[in-house]
Structure formats: C-alpha cells, structure tokens
XYZ file of C-alpha atoms in Angstrom:
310
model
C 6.258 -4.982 16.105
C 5.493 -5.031 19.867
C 1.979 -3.624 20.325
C 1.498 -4.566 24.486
C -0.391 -0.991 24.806
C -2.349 -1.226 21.514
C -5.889 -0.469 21.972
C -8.676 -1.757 19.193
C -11.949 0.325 18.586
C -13.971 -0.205 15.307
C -14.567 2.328 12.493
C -16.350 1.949 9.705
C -14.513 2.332 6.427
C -14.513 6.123 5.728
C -13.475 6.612 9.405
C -16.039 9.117 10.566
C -15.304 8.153 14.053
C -11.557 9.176 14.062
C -12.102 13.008 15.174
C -13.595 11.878 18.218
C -10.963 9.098 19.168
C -8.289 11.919 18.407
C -9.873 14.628 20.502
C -10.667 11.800 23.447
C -7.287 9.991 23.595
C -4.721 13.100 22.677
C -3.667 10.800 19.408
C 0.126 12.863 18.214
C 0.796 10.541 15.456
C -1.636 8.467 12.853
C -0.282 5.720 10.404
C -2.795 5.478 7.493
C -2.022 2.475 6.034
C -4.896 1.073 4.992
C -5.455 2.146 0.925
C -6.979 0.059 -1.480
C -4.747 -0.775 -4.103
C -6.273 -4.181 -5.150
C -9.444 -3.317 -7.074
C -10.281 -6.714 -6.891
C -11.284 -6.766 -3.221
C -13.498 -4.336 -3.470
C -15.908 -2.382 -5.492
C -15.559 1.205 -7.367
C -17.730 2.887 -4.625
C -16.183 1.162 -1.321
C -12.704 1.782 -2.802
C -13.998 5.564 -3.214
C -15.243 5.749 0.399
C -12.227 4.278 2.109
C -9.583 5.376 -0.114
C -11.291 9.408 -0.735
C -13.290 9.700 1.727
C -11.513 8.146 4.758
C -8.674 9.891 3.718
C -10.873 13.088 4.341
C -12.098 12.361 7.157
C -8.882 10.964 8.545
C -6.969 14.457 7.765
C -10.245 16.626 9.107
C -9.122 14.492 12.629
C -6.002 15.855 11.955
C -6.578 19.164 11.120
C -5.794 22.029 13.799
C -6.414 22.231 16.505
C -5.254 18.623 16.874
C -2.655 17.168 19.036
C -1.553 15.459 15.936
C 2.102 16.142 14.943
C 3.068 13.250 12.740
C 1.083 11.549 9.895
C 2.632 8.663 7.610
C 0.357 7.982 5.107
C 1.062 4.373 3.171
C 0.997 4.872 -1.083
C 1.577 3.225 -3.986
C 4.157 3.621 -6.943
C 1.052 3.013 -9.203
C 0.877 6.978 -8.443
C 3.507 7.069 -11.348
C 1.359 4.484 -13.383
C 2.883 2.939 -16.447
C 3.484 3.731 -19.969
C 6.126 2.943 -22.669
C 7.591 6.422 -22.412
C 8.739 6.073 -18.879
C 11.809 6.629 -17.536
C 13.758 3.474 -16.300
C 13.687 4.722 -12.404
C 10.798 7.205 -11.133
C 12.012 9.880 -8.507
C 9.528 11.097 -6.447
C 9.345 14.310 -7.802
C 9.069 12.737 -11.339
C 5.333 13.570 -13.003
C 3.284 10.848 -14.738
C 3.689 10.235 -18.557
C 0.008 9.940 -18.831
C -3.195 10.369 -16.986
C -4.832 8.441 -14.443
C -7.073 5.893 -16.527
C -7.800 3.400 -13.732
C -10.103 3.691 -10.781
C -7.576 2.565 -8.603
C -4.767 4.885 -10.005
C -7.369 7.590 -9.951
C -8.353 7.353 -5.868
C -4.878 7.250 -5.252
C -3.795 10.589 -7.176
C -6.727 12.112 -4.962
C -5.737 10.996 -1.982
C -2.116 12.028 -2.788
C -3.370 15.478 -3.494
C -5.362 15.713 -0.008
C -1.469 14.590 1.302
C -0.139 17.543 -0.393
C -3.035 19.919 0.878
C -2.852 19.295 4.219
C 0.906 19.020 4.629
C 0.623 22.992 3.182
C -1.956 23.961 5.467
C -0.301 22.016 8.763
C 3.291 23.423 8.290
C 3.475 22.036 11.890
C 2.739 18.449 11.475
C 5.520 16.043 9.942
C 4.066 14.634 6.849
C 5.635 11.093 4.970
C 4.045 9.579 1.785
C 5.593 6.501 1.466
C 5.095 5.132 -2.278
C 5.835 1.266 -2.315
C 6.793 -1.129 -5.261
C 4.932 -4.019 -5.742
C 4.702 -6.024 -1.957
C 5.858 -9.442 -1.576
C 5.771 -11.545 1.618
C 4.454 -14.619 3.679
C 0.900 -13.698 3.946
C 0.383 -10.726 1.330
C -2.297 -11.150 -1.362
C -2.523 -8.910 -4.222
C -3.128 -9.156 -7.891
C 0.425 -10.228 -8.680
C 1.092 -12.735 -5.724
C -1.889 -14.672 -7.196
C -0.669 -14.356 -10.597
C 2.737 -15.558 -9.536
C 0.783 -18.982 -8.076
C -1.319 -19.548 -10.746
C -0.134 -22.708 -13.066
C 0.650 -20.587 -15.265
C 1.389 -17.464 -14.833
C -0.258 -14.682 -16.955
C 2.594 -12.330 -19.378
C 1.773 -10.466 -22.093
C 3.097 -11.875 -25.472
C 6.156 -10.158 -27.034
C 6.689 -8.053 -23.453
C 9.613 -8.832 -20.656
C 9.292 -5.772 -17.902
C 11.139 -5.119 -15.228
C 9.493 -5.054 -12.302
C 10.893 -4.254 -8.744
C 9.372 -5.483 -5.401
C 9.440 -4.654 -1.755
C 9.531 -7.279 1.071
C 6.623 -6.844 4.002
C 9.641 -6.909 6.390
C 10.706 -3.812 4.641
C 7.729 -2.225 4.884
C 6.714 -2.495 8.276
C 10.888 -0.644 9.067
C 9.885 2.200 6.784
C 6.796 2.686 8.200
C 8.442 2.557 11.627
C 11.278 4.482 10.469
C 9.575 7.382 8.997
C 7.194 7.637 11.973
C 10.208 7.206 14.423
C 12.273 10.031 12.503
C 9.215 12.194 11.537
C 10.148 12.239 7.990
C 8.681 14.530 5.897
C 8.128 14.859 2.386
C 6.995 12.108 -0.305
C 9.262 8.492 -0.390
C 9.774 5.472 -2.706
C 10.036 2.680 -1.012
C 11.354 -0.331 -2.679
C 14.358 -3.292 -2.911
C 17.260 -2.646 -4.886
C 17.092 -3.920 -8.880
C 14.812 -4.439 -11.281
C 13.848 -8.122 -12.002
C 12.456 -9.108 -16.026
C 9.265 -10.572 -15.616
C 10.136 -13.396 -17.062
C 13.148 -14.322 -14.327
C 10.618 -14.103 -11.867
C 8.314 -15.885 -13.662
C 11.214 -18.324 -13.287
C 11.901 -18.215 -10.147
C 8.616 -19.290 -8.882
C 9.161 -22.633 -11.104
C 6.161 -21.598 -13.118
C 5.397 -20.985 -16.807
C 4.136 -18.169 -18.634
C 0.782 -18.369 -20.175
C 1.120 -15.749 -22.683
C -2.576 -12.589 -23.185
C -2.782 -11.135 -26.463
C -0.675 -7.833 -27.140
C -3.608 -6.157 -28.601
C -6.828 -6.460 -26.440
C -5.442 -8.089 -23.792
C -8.081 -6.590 -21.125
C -10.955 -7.615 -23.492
C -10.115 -10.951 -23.752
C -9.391 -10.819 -19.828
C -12.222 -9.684 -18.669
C -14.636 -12.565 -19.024
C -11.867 -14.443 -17.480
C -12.165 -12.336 -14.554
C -15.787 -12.853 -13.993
C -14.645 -16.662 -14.070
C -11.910 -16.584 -11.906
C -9.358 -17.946 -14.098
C -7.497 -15.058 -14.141
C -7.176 -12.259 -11.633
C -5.530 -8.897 -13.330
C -7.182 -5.559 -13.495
C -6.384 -3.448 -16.105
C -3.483 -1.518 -14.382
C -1.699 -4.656 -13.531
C -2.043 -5.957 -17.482
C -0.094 -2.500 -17.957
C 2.156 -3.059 -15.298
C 3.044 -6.571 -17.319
C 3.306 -4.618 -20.294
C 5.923 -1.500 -19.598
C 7.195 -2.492 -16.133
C 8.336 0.269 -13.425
C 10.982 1.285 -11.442
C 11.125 3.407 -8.771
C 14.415 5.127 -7.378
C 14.918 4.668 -3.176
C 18.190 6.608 -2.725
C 15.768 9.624 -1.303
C 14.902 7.017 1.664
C 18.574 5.592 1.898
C 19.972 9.167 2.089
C 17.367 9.909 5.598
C 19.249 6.963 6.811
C 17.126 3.750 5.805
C 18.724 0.287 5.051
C 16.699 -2.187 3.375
C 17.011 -5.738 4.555
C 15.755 -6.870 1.165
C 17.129 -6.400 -2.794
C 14.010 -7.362 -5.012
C 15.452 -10.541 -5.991
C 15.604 -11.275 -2.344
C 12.127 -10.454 -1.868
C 10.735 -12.944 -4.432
C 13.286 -15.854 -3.191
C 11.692 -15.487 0.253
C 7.910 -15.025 -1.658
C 8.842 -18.056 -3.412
C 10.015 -19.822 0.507
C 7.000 -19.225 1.826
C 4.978 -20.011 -1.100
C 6.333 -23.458 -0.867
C 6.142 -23.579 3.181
C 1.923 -22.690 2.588
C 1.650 -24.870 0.120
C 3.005 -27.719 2.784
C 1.373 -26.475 5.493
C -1.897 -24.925 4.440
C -3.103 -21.510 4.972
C -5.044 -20.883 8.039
C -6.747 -17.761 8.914
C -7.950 -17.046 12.237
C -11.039 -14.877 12.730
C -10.502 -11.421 14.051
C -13.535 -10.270 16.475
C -13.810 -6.801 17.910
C -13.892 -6.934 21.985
C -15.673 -4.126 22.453
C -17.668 -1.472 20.716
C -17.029 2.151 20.399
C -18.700 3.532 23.114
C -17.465 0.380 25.318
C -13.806 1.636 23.916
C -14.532 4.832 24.884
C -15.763 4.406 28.321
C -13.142 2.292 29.675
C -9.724 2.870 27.272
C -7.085 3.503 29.595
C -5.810 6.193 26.830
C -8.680 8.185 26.810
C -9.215 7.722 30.836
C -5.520 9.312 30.717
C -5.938 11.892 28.314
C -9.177 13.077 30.175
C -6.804 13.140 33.196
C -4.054 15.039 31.939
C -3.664 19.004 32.908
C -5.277 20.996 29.923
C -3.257 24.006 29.262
C-alpha cells in the first residue's frame, strides 16, 4: 500500500485525541484496525481501554457533525465464538450458540454493538465490519502462529477441527476494498475451505503434543505463566470445535481472494522457513513529532484550515 501522503501523529491507546485531528484535518474516512484480539499482549484493563473505550472515543470523532463519511472497522470471527453446536459455516447474520465467556470475546461483542449503534444513528456514513478468520502471514504473531512454531504443537486429545485462515495479503485488499467501495453492512472475511487441525499441524512439519480433553485450561495455565505454552482459553476452544465462517457475502460485493486457506498456511509455512534462515529483525518505530508539532505544521490540517467553510 502506497502511503507517500501519510501523515503520523501519536495517540494514546483509547484515542482521546482523534476528535481534534478529525475536526483540524477534515478526516472523511477512518480505518479502525487496531483491536486486540490476542489477550496475551496485553492485560484485561488495556484491552478494555483500547478495544471499548477507543472504540468510543473513535466513533464520538465520528459522530455528526463530522466530515466523516466512511468508517471500516477491522473484527474478528471470534464474535461467533465456538461451541460444539455450531453450524459448519457462520453467516454474518448467524447469532452465537453461547455467550461471551472470554474477555477478549466479550470487548469485541461491545465494540460490535457500538458498530451497530452508530451505523443507526449516522444513516449517512458508510459503515463495514469486517470479521476475519484466523490471520496468517510473513510477520503476523498471534496465539496460533506461535502454536504452529512450537516443537510441538499444542491439540487437544480426541479433537480434529477445522479451522479456516485468511492471508495478510488478503486482508490489507478487503480493507482497501471495502473502504474504496464504501461497503456497508457487517463481512466475513476469510480463504476458501476449511483445513483439520491436524493437516495443518502437518503441514508445518510439526507434531502434535496432545492437552487433556477435560481441564485442558487448568492444566494450561501454569504453563502459561512459564511460557511453554501460549493459548488463552478461547483459542483451547477454538482447538476444540473449530469454526467456519461463510465469505460469499464479500465475493457477491465483488471481492476476489488471492488466497484459499490451504494457500495461506503453505505461504505461513514459506516464510516460516525463510525467518527461520534469515532471522527476524525488527526495526524500532520512533514518532517524529509530537501532537502539537503534528498539528502546527501537517500540511493536512494547514489545508483543511485553508479550505472555504460553507
């Protein structure tokens, strides 16, 4: 993605500066892409305030009057969660078998449910909830990538799901796409097919290493604090009952996908293989500027200032 006029100003994580950069720079679209679905990386309370609360915020800056006119907000299918009484494919307008149990799955039902407010009271404003499978790509880390390159990777004994994944290629065009199109209404993004746990277990040239049936996030848990093994309790689930989620809503707006689920672990399992050759190297990301420096001299906002108000 070409990004020659992107500008960078830092927030902190519930976004409380975003009304102001909206108002100063005449934003008309905002990509919220930054959910916490990895309860790992963070703790109950930060995933509150950026998941809840920045979502708040982040649809107050929105809110009339606003030169906003297009929001994409980035999801999860763990909105459907996972249960043995599932269907084999979720549509999006297909409920949950069960409640929220998780903090993680709980955040994201409210911030799904500030989506669904907000689209109702901006009837002018183009609206996309994009719910994605699990992500697989070159330099994506969640609780299954690291499963998937442990020695042995973790499966629940006497369980096979089906799981179904999305490349970060994929991603980034739906994103794009929906923003592009102004797509409205709620989206599962995701590869074709559903893959047995066990064939991608395979696939990665690993072997299982099998977790109790019964008490499986009891006897995981101290492992956790060890850092043997790195599954919250929604992903032991996941391992357990599987999910698919049905993407003929997005193919029927007009979105290919360049990637089938299989595909997407056989180029995981590429550049798995290429890092484990090469390394991984992170460079450090430092801010420029600070906010008031960003809104001093920002050629947007120096526009937008500009600009005849009618």
């Amino acid at each position: 993605v070409k990004l020659e006029r992107t500008e960078y100003v830092r927030s902190n994580e519930n976004y409380s500066i975003l009304s102001r950069i909206v108002e100063e720079c005449g934003i008309d679209t905002i990509l919220h892409t930054f959910l916490v679905v990895d309860p790992t990386q963070s703790t109950s309370r930060q995933m509150h305030e950026i998941n809840v609360i920045g979502t708040m915020n982040l649809f107050a800056a929105a809110s009339a009057p606003s030169t906003v006119r297009t929001v994409v907000v980035k999801s999860s299918a763990m909105a459907y969660g996972t249960a043995p009484e599932d269907p084999t494919w979720f549509s999006e307008d297909t409920p949950r078998s069960r409640s929220p149990r998780s903090n993680v799955e709980r955040s994201i039902a409210q911030v799904e449910g500030y989506v669904r407010d907000f689209n109702l009271d901006n009837p002018d404003v183009a609206v996309s909830l994009l719910r994605f499978a699990n992500v697989l790509g070159s330099d994506i880390r969640t609780p299954l990538t690291r499963a998937l390159e442990m020695p042995l990777v973790p499966a629940v004994f006497g369980f096979d799901p089906r799981l179904q994944f999305a490349h970060e290629d994929d991603v980034v065009s739906s994103i794009l796409f929906a923003m592009n199109h102004r797509l409205a209404g709620t989206f599962n993004v995701a590869g074709d097919g559903l893959l047995p746990w066990s064939e991608v277990t395979s696939m990665v040239g690993k072997r299982p290493g099998y977790l109790p049936p019964v008490g499986a996030n009891v006897v995981t848990s101290p492992l956790r604090r060890l850092g043997l093994v790195d599954l919250p309790p929604a992903y032991i689930e996941l391992l357990r009952y599987g999910r698919g989620i049905d993407n003929s809503k997005l193919k029927a707006a007009g979105f290919s996908f360049d990637y089938t689920s299989a595909q997407a672990v056989d180029s995981f399992v590429r550049a798995s293989r290429l890092r484990r050759t090469m390394g991984r190297h992170r460079p450090k990301y430092t801010y420029e500027r600070d906010v008031e420096q960003f809104f001093r001299h920002s050629p947007a906002v120096i526009r937008n200032r500009q600009a005849p108000q009618e």
